[in-house]
Coordinates of C-alpha atoms in Angstrom, one line a residue:
Chain A
X1 CA -67.6 -32.3 0.0
X2 CA -66.8 -35.8 -1.2
X3 CA -68.0 -38.9 0.6
X4 CA -65.9 -41.9 0.0
X5 CA -66.2 -45.6 0.8
X6 CA -63.2 -47.8 0.7
X7 CA -64.1 -51.5 0.8
X8 CA -61.2 -53.8 1.8
X9 CA -61.5 -57.5 1.2
X10 CA -59.2 -60.4 1.9
X11 CA -57.7 -61.7 -1.4
X12 CA -59.5 -64.8 -2.7
X13 CA -56.3 -66.8 -2.2
X14 CA -56.1 -65.9 1.5
X15 CA -57.9 -68.1 4.0
X16 CA -60.7 -66.2 5.7
X17 CA -61.5 -68.2 8.8
X18 CA -64.0 -65.6 10.0
X19 CA -66.0 -65.9 6.8
X20 CA -65.9 -69.7 7.0
X21 CA -67.2 -69.6 10.6
X22 CA -70.0 -67.3 9.6
X23 CA -70.8 -69.5 6.5
X24 CA -71.1 -72.5 8.8
X25 CA -73.4 -70.6 11.1
X26 CA -75.6 -69.6 8.2
X27 CA -75.8 -73.3 7.2
X28 CA -76.9 -74.1 10.8
X29 CA -79.8 -71.7 10.3
X30 CA -80.9 -74.0 7.5
X31 CA -79.7 -71.8 4.6
X32 CA -77.5 -74.3 2.8
X33 CA -77.8 -72.3 -0.4
X34 CA -75.1 -69.9 0.8
X35 CA -71.9 -71.3 -0.7
X36 CA -69.2 -68.9 0.5
X37 CA -68.8 -65.9 2.9
X38 CA -65.9 -63.5 2.9
X39 CA -65.6 -60.8 5.5
X40 CA -63.8 -57.5 4.9
X41 CA -64.2 -54.0 6.1
X42 CA -65.8 -50.8 4.9
X43 CA -64.1 -47.5 5.7
X44 CA -66.1 -44.3 5.2
X45 CA -64.3 -40.9 4.7
X46 CA -65.6 -37.4 4.3
X47 CA -63.1 -35.3 2.2
X48 CA -62.9 -31.6 1.6
X49 CA -63.2 -30.4 -2.0
X50 CA -65.1 -31.3 -5.1
X51 CA -62.4 -32.6 -7.5
X52 CA -63.3 -36.3 -7.9
X53 CA -60.3 -37.3 -9.9
X54 CA -57.8 -35.6 -7.6
X55 CA -59.5 -37.1 -4.5
X56 CA -59.5 -40.6 -6.1
X57 CA -55.8 -40.5 -6.7
X58 CA -55.1 -39.3 -3.2
X59 CA -57.3 -42.1 -1.8
X60 CA -55.4 -44.6 -3.8
X61 CA -52.2 -43.5 -2.1
X62 CA -53.9 -44.0 1.3
X63 CA -55.5 -47.2 0.2
X64 CA -52.2 -48.7 -1.1
X65 CA -50.1 -47.6 1.9
X66 CA -52.3 -47.8 5.0
X67 CA -55.9 -48.9 4.5
X68 CA -55.0 -52.2 2.8
X69 CA -52.0 -54.6 2.7
X70 CA -51.6 -55.6 -0.9
X71 CA -50.1 -59.0 0.2
X72 CA -53.4 -60.1 1.6
X73 CA -56.1 -57.7 0.6
X74 CA -57.8 -56.0 -2.3
X75 CA -59.8 -52.8 -2.1
X76 CA -62.0 -50.6 -4.2
X77 CA -63.1 -47.0 -3.8
X78 CA -66.6 -45.4 -4.3
X79 CA -66.9 -41.7 -4.4
X80 CA -69.9 -39.4 -4.1
X81 CA -70.0 -35.7 -4.5
X82 CA -72.4 -34.2 -1.9
X83 CA -73.5 -30.6 -1.6
X84 CA -72.2 -28.6 1.4
X85 CA -75.8 -28.1 2.6
X86 CA -76.4 -31.8 3.1
Chain B
X1 CA -20.9 -55.2 25.7
X2 CA -23.6 -55.1 23.0
X3 CA -25.9 -52.2 22.7
X4 CA -29.6 -52.7 22.3
X5 CA -32.5 -50.3 21.7
X6 CA -36.1 -51.4 22.4
X7 CA -38.7 -49.5 20.5
X8 CA -41.9 -48.6 22.5
X9 CA -45.1 -48.0 20.6
X10 CA -48.4 -47.1 22.4
X11 CA -49.7 -50.6 23.2
X12 CA -46.3 -52.4 23.4
X13 CA -46.4 -54.8 26.4
X14 CA -43.3 -57.0 26.1
X15 CA -40.8 -54.2 26.0
X16 CA -40.0 -54.5 29.7
X17 CA -39.5 -58.3 29.4
X18 CA -36.9 -57.8 26.6
X19 CA -35.2 -55.1 28.7
X20 CA -35.1 -57.3 31.8
X21 CA -33.6 -60.2 29.8
X22 CA -30.9 -58.1 28.1
X23 CA -30.0 -56.0 31.1
X24 CA -30.5 -58.2 34.1
X25 CA -30.0 -61.7 32.7
X26 CA -27.5 -61.0 30.0
X27 CA -25.8 -57.9 31.4
X28 CA -25.9 -55.8 28.2
X29 CA -26.4 -52.1 27.6
X30 CA -30.1 -51.5 26.8
X31 CA -32.3 -48.4 26.3
X32 CA -35.8 -47.7 25.3
X33 CA -36.8 -45.5 22.4
X34 CA -40.3 -44.0 22.2
X35 CA -42.1 -44.2 18.9
X36 CA -41.9 -40.4 18.4
X37 CA -38.1 -40.4 18.7
X38 CA -36.0 -40.9 15.6
X39 CA -32.5 -41.4 16.8
X40 CA -30.9 -44.8 16.5
X41 CA -27.2 -45.2 17.0
X42 CA -25.2 -47.1 14.3
X43 CA -23.9 -49.7 16.8
X44 CA -27.3 -50.6 18.2
X45 CA -29.2 -53.8 17.7
X46 CA -32.9 -52.9 17.4
X47 CA -35.8 -54.8 19.0
X48 CA -39.5 -54.3 18.1
X49 CA -41.3 -56.0 21.0
X50 CA -44.6 -57.8 21.3
X51 CA -47.9 -56.2 22.2
X52 CA -50.8 -54.5 20.5
X53 CA -49.3 -51.4 19.0
X54 CA -52.0 -48.7 18.4
X55 CA -54.6 -51.3 19.6
X56 CA -54.0 -53.4 16.5
X57 CA -56.6 -51.2 14.8
X58 CA -57.1 -51.6 11.0
X59 CA -54.5 -54.5 10.8
X60 CA -51.8 -55.6 13.2
X61 CA -48.7 -53.4 12.8
X62 CA -50.3 -51.2 10.1
X63 CA -50.4 -48.0 12.1
X64 CA -47.1 -48.6 14.0
X65 CA -45.4 -48.9 10.6
X66 CA -46.0 -45.2 10.1
X67 CA -44.6 -44.1 13.5
X68 CA -41.9 -41.4 13.2
X69 CA -39.2 -43.9 14.5
X70 CA -39.9 -46.4 11.8
X71 CA -38.1 -44.4 9.1
X72 CA -34.9 -44.7 11.2
X73 CA -35.6 -48.4 11.8
X74 CA -36.0 -48.9 8.0
X75 CA -32.8 -47.0 7.3
X76 CA -30.9 -48.9 10.0
X77 CA -32.2 -52.2 8.7
X78 CA -31.1 -51.3 5.1
X79 CA -27.6 -50.3 6.5
X80 CA -27.3 -53.8 7.9
X81 CA -28.0 -53.3 11.6
X82 CA -29.6 -56.2 13.3
X83 CA -33.4 -55.9 13.8
X84 CA -35.4 -58.4 15.7
X85 CA -39.2 -58.2 15.6
X86 CA -41.1 -60.4 18.1
X87 CA -44.8 -61.2 17.7
X88 CA -46.3 -57.7 17.1
X89 CA -42.8 -56.6 16.1
X90 CA -42.9 -59.3 13.3
X91 CA -46.2 -58.0 12.1
X92 CA -44.8 -54.4 12.0
X93 CA -41.7 -55.6 10.0
X94 CA -44.0 -57.2 7.4
X95 CA -46.2 -54.2 7.2
X96 CA -43.0 -52.0 6.8
X97 CA -41.9 -54.2 3.9
X98 CA -38.7 -55.2 5.7
X99 CA -39.8 -58.8 5.6
X100 CA -42.0 -60.4 2.9
X101 CA -45.5 -61.7 3.5
X102 CA -48.1 -60.9 6.1
X103 CA -49.6 -62.2 9.3
X104 CA -53.4 -62.9 9.4
X105 CA -56.0 -64.3 11.9
X106 CA -55.1 -67.7 13.3
X107 CA -56.7 -70.6 11.3
X108 CA -59.0 -71.6 14.2
X109 CA -59.8 -68.0 15.1
X110 CA -58.6 -68.5 18.7
X111 CA -56.0 -66.5 20.5
X112 CA -53.3 -69.2 21.1
X113 CA -51.2 -69.0 24.3
X114 CA -49.0 -72.0 24.8
X115 CA -45.5 -73.3 24.7
X116 CA -44.7 -74.3 21.1
X117 CA -42.1 -76.7 19.9
X118 CA -40.0 -75.4 17.1
X119 CA -37.1 -76.6 15.0
X120 CA -34.1 -74.3 14.3
X121 CA -33.8 -74.5 10.5
X122 CA -30.6 -72.6 10.0
X123 CA -27.8 -71.6 12.4
X124 CA -25.7 -69.6 9.9
X125 CA -27.3 -66.3 10.9
X126 CA -26.5 -63.7 13.4
X127 CA -29.7 -64.6 15.3
X128 CA -29.2 -68.4 15.5
X129 CA -25.5 -69.1 15.6
X130 CA -25.6 -70.3 19.2
X131 CA -28.2 -73.0 18.2
X132 CA -27.6 -76.3 16.5
X133 CA -29.2 -76.7 13.1
X134 CA -32.2 -79.0 13.6
X135 CA -32.3 -78.3 17.3
X136 CA -35.7 -78.5 18.9
X137 CA -36.6 -75.5 21.2
X138 CA -39.6 -74.8 23.4
X139 CA -40.6 -71.1 23.3
X140 CA -44.0 -69.6 24.3
X141 CA -46.4 -68.2 21.7
X142 CA -49.3 -65.8 22.5
X143 CA -51.1 -64.3 19.5
X144 CA -54.4 -64.0 17.7
X145 CA -52.9 -63.1 14.3
X146 CA -49.8 -65.2 13.8
X147 CA -50.8 -67.1 10.7
X148 CA -48.0 -66.4 8.2
X149 CA -49.0 -66.0 4.6
X150 CA -47.1 -65.2 1.4
X151 CA -47.2 -66.0 -2.3
X152 CA -46.1 -69.4 -3.4
X153 CA -43.1 -67.8 -5.0
X154 CA -42.1 -66.0 -1.8
X155 CA -42.4 -69.3 0.2
X156 CA -40.3 -71.1 -2.3
X157 CA -37.7 -68.4 -2.2
X158 CA -37.6 -68.4 1.7
X159 CA -37.2 -72.1 1.8
X160 CA -34.5 -72.2 -1.0
X161 CA -32.4 -69.4 0.5
X162 CA -32.5 -70.6 4.1
X163 CA -34.6 -67.7 5.3
X164 CA -37.0 -69.8 7.4
X165 CA -35.2 -69.9 10.8
X166 CA -37.9 -71.5 12.9
X167 CA -40.6 -73.9 12.0
X168 CA -43.4 -75.4 14.3
X169 CA -42.9 -79.2 14.7
X170 CA -44.5 -82.0 16.6
X171 CA -42.7 -84.1 19.2
X172 CA -41.8 -86.6 16.4
X173 CA -39.9 -83.7 14.7
X174 CA -42.1 -83.4 11.7
X175 CA -43.7 -80.1 10.6
X176 CA -47.2 -81.5 10.3
X177 CA -50.6 -79.7 10.2
X178 CA -51.4 -80.9 13.7
X179 CA -48.3 -79.3 15.1
X180 CA -49.1 -76.0 13.5
X181 CA -50.7 -73.8 16.1
X182 CA -52.0 -71.0 13.8
X183 CA -52.2 -72.3 10.2
X184 CA -49.0 -70.6 9.0
X185 CA -47.9 -71.7 5.5
X186 CA -45.2 -74.4 5.8
X187 CA -45.4 -74.2 9.6
X188 CA -43.3 -71.0 9.5
X189 CA -42.6 -69.5 13.0
X190 CA -39.8 -67.1 12.1
X191 CA -38.1 -65.7 8.9
X192 CA -35.2 -63.4 8.1
X193 CA -34.6 -61.1 5.2
X194 CA -32.3 -62.1 2.4
X195 CA -29.4 -60.1 3.9
X196 CA -29.9 -62.0 7.2
X197 CA -30.0 -58.9 9.5
X198 CA -33.8 -58.7 10.0
X199 CA -35.6 -61.5 11.9
X200 CA -39.3 -61.7 12.5
X201 CA -40.8 -64.4 14.8
X202 CA -44.1 -65.1 16.5
X203 CA -42.6 -67.0 19.5
X204 CA -41.4 -65.0 22.5
X205 CA -37.7 -65.8 23.2
X206 CA -37.7 -63.2 26.1
X207 CA -40.3 -65.4 27.9
X208 CA -37.9 -68.4 27.7
X209 CA -34.6 -67.0 28.9
X210 CA -34.7 -68.0 32.5
X211 CA -35.1 -71.5 34.1
X212 CA -37.6 -69.9 36.5
X213 CA -39.9 -69.4 33.6
X214 CA -39.7 -73.0 32.6
X215 CA -37.4 -72.8 29.5
X216 CA -34.1 -71.2 28.6
X217 CA -34.4 -72.1 25.0
X218 CA -34.8 -68.5 23.9
X219 CA -31.6 -67.3 25.5
X220 CA -29.4 -68.6 22.7
X221 CA -31.1 -66.1 20.4
X222 CA -30.0 -63.1 22.4
X223 CA -26.6 -64.7 23.0
X224 CA -26.2 -65.1 19.2
X225 CA -27.1 -61.4 18.7
X226 CA -24.6 -60.3 21.5
X227 CA -21.8 -62.4 20.0
X228 CA -22.5 -60.9 16.5
X229 CA -22.5 -57.4 17.9
X230 CA -19.2 -58.0 19.7
X231 CA -17.4 -58.8 16.4

């Protein structure tokens, strides 16, 4: 089995009001050293099979069409092969 | 009599308002189509209503875009049939690539529910021919993710080719930051595609088509579509 994590983040050019609000809250806690906060989402998938390359290309199809909107978001994929007994 | 089809997704909630306006107020022929259907007639104008399709999971409109009926909607749009996307419908049209850009969280993170003042930027389209160019209209908005964003190049193109049909303005008539309810680039409230047959807008014209509701400013949009269909 392959475990995959797709991390979707707003593009740096897109305003992230949620990240800005959290950044201000962090400053209110007295941690002014935090300069920026961006909030995205992490999507975890468990996929049948052991072929990392094939899985990666399929995941890119899903990432480009459904999981992210290329107008406003970037994403990256991390894959891990796990044994069936886990 | 014009023919309209209103697409219902799980979570649509302005479908009946659109139906009521077109059927009872305007006296047109209207039907619903469920998202699992696929048939759209060649003489029908299509409406994607407001709501929270598929709970707005992942991103607004992203899951609805892959509904079975959307391939028929895309084909009809490409064949030149009128397609109007209101609020969630606008978000779906952007996700489907029928309109450029995307809708993101409102600038101030609040859900805004108010009557917005807008300027009609172009009246040479099948959606706005019953308005005057520059006319101010009051139409309600109700959305959490209505901030329109697109690349600089796209915005320039939309402005240059008259594809911005509605822009938020203040009482003085200027499209200023303080009259922008959601942070949309260039105060954009509604845009059409380059062929002029697909319109996406965040305001709800169906909620402003009867004097009982406080404004009839949205009615001319449906009248424009009816007149276009009658030709």
